[in-house]
PDB file of C-alpha atoms in Angstrom:
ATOM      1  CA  UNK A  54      55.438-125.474   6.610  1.00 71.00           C
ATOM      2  CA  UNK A  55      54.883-127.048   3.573  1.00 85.00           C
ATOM      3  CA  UNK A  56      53.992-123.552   1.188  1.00 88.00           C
ATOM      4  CA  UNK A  57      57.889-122.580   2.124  1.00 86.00           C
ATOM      5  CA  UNK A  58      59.131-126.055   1.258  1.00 88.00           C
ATOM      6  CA  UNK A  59      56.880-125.730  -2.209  1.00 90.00           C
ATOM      7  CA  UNK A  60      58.537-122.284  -2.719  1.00 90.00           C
ATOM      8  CA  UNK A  61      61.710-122.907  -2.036  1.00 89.00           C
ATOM      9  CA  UNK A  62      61.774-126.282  -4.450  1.00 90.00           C
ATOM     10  CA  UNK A  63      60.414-124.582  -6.860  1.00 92.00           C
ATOM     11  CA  UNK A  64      62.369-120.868  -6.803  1.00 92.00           C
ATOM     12  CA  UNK A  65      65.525-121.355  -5.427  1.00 91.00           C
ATOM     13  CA  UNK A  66      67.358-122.579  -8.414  1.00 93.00           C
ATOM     14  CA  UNK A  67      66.150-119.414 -10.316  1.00 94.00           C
ATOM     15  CA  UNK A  68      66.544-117.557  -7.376  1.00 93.00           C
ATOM     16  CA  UNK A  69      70.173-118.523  -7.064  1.00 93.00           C
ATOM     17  CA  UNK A  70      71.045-117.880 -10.273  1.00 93.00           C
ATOM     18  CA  UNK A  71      70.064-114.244  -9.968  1.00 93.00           C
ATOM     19  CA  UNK A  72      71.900-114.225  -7.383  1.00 93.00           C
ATOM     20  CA  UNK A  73      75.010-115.315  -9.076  1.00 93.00           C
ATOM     21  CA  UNK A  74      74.753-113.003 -12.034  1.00 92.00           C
ATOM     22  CA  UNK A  75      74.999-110.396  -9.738  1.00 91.00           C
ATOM     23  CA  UNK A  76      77.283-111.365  -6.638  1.00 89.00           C
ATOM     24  CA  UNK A  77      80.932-111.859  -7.045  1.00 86.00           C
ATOM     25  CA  UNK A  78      81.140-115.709  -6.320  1.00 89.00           C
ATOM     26  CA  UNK A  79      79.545-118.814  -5.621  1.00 91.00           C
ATOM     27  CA  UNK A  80      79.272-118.627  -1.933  1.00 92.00           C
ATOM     28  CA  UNK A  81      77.734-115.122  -1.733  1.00 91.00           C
ATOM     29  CA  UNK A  82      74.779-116.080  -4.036  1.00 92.00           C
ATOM     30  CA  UNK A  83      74.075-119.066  -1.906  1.00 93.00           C
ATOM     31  CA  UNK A  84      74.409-116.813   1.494  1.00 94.00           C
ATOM     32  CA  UNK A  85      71.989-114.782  -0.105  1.00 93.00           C
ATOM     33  CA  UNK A  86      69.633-117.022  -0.358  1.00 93.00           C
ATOM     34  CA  UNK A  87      69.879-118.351   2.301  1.00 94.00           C
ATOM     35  CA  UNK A  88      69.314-114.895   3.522  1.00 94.00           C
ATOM     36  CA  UNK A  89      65.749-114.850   2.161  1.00 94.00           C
ATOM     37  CA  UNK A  90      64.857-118.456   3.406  1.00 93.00           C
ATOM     38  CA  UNK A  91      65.322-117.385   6.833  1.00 93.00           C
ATOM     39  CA  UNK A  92      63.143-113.906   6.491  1.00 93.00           C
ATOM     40  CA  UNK A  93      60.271-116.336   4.853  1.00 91.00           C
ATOM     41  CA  UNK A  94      60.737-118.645   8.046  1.00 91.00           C
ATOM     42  CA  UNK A  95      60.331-115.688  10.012  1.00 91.00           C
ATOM     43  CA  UNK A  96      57.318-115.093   8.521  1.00 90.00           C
ATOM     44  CA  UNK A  97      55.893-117.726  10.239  1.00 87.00           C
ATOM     45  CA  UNK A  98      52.407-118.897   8.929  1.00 87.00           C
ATOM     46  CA  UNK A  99      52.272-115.636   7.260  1.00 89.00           C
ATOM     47  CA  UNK A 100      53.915-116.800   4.516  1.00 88.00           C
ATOM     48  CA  UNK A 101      51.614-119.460   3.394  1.00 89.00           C
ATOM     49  CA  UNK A 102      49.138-116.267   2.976  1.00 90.00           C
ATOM     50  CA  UNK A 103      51.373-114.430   0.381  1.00 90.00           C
ATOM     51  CA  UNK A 104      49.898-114.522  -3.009  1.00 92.00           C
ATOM     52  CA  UNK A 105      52.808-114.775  -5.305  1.00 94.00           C
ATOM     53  CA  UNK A 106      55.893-116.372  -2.926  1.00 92.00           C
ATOM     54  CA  UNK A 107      58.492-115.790  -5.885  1.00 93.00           C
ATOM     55  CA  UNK A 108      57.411-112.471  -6.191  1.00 94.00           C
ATOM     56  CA  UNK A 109      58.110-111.909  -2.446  1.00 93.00           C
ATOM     57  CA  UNK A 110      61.587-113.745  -2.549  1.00 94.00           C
ATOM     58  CA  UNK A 111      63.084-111.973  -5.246  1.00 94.00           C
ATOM     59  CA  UNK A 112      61.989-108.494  -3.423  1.00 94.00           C
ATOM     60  CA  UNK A 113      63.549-109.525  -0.478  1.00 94.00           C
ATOM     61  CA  UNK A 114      66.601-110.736  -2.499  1.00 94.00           C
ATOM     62  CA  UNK A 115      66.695-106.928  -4.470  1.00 95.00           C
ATOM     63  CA  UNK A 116      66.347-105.599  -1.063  1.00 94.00           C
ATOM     64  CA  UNK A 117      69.330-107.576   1.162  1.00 93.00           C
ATOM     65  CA  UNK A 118      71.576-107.372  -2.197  1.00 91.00           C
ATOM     66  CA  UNK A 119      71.155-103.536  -2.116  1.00 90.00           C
ATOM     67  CA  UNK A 120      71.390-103.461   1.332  1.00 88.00           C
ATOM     68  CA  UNK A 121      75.241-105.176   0.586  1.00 84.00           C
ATOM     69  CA  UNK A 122      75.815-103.201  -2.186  1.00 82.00           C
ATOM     70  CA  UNK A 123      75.734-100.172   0.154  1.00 80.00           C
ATOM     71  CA  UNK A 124      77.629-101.644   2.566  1.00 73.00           C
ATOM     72  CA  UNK A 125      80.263-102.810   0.154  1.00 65.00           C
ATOM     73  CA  UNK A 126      80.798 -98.993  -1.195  1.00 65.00           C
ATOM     74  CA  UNK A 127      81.374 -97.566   1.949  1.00 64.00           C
ATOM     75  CA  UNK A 128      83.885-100.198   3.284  1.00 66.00           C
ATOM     76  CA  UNK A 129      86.313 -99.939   0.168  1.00 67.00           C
ATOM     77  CA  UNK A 130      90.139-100.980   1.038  1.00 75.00           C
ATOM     78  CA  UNK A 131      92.550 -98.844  -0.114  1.00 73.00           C
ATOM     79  CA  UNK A 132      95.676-100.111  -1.498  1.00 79.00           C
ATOM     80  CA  UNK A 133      98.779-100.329   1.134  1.00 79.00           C
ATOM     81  CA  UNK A 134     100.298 -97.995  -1.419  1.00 81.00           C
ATOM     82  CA  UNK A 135      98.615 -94.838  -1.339  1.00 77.00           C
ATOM     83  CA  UNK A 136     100.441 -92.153  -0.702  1.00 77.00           C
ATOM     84  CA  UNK A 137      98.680 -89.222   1.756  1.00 72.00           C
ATOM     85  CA  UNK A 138      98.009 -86.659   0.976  1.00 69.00           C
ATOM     86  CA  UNK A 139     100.975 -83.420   1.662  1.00 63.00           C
ATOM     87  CA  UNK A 140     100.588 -81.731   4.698  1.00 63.00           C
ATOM     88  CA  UNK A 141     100.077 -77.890   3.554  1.00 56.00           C
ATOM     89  CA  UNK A 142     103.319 -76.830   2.035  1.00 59.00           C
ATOM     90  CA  UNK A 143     105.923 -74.560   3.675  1.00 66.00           C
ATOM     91  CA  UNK A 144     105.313 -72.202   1.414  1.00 65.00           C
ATOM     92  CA  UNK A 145     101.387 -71.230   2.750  1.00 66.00           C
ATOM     93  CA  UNK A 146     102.961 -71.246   6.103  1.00 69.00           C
ATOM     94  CA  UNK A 147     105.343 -68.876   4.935  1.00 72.00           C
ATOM     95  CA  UNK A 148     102.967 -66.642   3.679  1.00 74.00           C
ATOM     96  CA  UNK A 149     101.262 -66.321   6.908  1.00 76.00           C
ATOM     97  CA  UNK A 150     103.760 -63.965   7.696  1.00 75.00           C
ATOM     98  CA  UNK A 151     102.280 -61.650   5.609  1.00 79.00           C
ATOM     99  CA  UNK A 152      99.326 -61.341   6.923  1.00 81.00           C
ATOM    100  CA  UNK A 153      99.333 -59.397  10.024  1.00 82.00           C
ATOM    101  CA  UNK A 154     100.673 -56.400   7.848  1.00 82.00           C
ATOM    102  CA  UNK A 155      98.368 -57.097   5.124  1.00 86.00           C
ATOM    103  CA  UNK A 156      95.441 -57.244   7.615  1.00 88.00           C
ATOM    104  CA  UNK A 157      96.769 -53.689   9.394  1.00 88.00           C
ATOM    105  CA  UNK A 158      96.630 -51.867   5.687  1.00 89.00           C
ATOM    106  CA  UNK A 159      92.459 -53.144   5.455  1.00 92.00           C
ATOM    107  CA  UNK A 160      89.907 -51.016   6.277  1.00 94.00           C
ATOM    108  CA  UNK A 161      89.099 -50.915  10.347  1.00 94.00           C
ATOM    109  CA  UNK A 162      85.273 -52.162   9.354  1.00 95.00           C
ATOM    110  CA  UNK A 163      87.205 -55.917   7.164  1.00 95.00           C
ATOM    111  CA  UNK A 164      89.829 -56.128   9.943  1.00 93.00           C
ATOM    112  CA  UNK A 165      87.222 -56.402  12.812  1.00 95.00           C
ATOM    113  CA  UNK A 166      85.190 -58.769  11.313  1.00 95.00           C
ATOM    114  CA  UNK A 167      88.287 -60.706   9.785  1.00 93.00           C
ATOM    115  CA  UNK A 168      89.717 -61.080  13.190  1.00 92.00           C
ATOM    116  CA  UNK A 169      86.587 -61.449  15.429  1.00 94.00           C
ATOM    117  CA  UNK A 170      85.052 -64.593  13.185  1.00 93.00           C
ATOM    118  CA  UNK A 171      88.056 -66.132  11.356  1.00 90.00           C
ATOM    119  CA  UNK A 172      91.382 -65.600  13.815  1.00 88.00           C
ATOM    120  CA  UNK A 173      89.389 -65.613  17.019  1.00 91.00           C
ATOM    121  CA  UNK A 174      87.053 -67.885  16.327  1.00 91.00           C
ATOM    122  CA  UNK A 175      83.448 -65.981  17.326  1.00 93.00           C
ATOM    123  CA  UNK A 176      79.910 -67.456  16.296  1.00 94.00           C
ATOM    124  CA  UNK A 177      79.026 -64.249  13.096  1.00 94.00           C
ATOM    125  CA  UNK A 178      75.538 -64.985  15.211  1.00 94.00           C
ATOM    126  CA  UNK A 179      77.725 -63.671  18.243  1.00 95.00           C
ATOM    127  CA  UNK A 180      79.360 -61.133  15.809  1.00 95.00           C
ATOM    128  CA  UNK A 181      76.296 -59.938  14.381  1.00 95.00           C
ATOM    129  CA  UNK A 182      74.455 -59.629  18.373  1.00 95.00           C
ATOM    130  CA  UNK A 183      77.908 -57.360  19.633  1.00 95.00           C
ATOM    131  CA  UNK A 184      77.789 -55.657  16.777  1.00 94.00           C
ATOM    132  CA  UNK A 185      74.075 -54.680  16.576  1.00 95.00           C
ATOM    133  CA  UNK A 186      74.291 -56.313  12.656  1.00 93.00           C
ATOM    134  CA  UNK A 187      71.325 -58.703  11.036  1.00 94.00           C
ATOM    135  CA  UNK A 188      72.850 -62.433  11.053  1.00 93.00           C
ATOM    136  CA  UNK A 189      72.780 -61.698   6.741  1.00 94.00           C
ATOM    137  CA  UNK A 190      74.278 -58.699   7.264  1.00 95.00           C
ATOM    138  CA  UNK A 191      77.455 -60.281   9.157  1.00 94.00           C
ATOM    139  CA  UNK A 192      77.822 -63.001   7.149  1.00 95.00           C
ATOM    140  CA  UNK A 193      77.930 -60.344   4.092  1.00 95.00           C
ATOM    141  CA  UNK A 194      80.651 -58.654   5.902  1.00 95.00           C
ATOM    142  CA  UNK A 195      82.673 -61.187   6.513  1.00 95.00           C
ATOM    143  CA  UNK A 196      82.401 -62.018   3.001  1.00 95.00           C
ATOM    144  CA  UNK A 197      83.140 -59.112   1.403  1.00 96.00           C
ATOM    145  CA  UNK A 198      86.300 -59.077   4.043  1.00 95.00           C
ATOM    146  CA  UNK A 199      87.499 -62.177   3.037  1.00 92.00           C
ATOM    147  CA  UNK A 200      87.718 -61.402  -0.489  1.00 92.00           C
ATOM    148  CA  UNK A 201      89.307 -58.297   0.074  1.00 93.00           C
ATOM    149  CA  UNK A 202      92.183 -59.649   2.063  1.00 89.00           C
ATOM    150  CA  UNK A 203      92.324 -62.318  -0.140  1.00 85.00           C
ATOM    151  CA  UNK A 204      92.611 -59.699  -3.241  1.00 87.00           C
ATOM    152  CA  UNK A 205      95.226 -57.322  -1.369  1.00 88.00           C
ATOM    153  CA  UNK A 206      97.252 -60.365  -0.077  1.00 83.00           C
ATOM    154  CA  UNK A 207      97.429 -61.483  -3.517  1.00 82.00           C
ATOM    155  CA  UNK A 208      98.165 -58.176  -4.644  1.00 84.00           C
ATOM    156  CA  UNK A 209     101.115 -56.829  -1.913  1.00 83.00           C
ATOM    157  CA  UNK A 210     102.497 -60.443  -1.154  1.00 82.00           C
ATOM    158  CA  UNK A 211     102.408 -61.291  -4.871  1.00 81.00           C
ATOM    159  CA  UNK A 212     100.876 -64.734  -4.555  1.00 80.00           C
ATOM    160  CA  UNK A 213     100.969 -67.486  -7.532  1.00 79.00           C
ATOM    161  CA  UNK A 214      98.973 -69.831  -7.618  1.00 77.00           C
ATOM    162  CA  UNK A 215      99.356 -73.176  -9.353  1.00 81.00           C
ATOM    163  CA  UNK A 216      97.249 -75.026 -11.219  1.00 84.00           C
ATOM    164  CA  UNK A 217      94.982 -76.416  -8.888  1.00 80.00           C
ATOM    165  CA  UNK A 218      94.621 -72.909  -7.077  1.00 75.00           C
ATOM    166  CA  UNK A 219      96.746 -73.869  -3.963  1.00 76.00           C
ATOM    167  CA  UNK A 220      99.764 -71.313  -3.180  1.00 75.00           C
ATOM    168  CA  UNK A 221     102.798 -72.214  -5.103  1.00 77.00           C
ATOM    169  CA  UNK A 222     105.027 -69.008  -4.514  1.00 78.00           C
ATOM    170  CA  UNK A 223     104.750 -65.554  -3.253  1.00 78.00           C
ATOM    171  CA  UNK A 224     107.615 -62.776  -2.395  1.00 77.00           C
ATOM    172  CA  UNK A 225     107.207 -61.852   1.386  1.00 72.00           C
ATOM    173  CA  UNK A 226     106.785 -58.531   2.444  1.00 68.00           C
ATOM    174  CA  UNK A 227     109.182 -56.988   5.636  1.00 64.00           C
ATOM    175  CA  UNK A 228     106.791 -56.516   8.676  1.00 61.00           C
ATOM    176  CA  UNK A 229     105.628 -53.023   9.052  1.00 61.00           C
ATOM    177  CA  UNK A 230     107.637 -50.688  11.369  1.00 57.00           C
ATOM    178  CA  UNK A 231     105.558 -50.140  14.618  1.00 51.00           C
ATOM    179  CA  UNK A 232     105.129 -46.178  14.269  1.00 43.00           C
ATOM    180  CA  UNK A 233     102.521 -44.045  16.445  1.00 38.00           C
ATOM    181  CA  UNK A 234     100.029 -42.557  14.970  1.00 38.00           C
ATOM    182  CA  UNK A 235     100.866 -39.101  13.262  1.00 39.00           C
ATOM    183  CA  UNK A 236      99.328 -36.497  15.332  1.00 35.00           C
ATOM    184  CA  UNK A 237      96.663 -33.966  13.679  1.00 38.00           C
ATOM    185  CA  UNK A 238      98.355 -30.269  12.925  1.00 41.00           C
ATOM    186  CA  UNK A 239      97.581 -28.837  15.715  1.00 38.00           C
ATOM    187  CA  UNK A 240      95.479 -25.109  15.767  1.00 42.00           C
ATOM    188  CA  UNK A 241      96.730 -22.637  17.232  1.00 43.00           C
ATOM    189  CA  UNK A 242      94.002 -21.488  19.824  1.00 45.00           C
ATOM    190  CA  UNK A 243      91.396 -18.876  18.921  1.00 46.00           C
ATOM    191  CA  UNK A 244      92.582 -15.260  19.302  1.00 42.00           C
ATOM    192  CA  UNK A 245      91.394 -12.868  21.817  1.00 44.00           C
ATOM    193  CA  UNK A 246      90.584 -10.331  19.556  1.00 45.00           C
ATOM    194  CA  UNK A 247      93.954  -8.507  20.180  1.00 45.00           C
ATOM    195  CA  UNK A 248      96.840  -8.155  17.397  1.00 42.00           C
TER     196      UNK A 248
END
């Protein structure tokens, strides 16, 4: 194919330094066009009908260095020395402790929803079906709930917070002594009528 042997003579060395300029070495900017000689082969006698051959090898070149580029971002080493990240602290699982009593002293509405969707793990689609509830509804619920268990933990545990808003401290609360229910005064019944 003679029109890719023209091309190529006379766009390659301006082709390859493009490619240079914008690839880390040598070897890569030579790959790369390399890279484009082959899609123009595969073009076939197709590519003696393009009208403007370096404009159609330096879009194929933006398009297979992007194509790298992308692939180069998302396949970034990291350094041997990187420390992971702390597994949550002892103090957050401490304060776990708190929260059965703290989630006994919410309203009954919070503590359903609180325990149905985040400790038991139920759809709020599945909440909001049981519970004869709008899907919006639910989700509302459960929001409001969260922040007030969030606000009376906060409040009865005495939670501090550091700077980056993860739990740094908090003074734990005894666990609430299992009573029964106080019973309702009790009437005495109706009187006959007689004194």
């Amino acid at each position: 194919m003679h029109c890719l042997n023209a091309a190529m003579d006379a766009h390659a060395p301006e082709l390859r330094g493009w490619a240079r300029r914008r690839l880390p070495d040598d070897a890569a900017a030579d790959d790369l066009v390399q890279e484009v000689l082959l899609r123009a082969l595969r073009q076939g006698p197709g590519f003696c009908a393009v009208r403007n051959p370096r404009a159609w090898m330096f879009t194929v070149a933006r398009h297979l260095l992007a194509d790298q580029m992308r692939v180069a971002v998302a396949t970034v080493e990291l350094p041997d020395d990187l420390v992971a990240p702390p597994e949550e602290s002892p103090v957050v699982d401490g304060l776990t402790a708190c929260l059965p009593r703290v989630l006994a002293e919410l309203a009954p509405e919070d503590r359903d929803v609180l325990l149905a969707c985040d400790l038991q793990g139920m759809r709020q689609a599945d909440y909001a079906r049981t519970r004869g509830l709008g899907l919006s509804a639910a989700k509302s619920r459960l929001q409001r709930a969260r922040l007030r268990l969030k606000s009376h933990m906060a409040k009865v545990c005495q939670v501090r917070l550091d700077d980056q808003g993860r739990v740094e401290d908090f003074v734990p609360r005894p666990p609430a002594v299992s009573q029964a229910a106080p019973m309702p005064d009790q009437t005495p019944p109706a009187s006959s009528g007689v004194l």
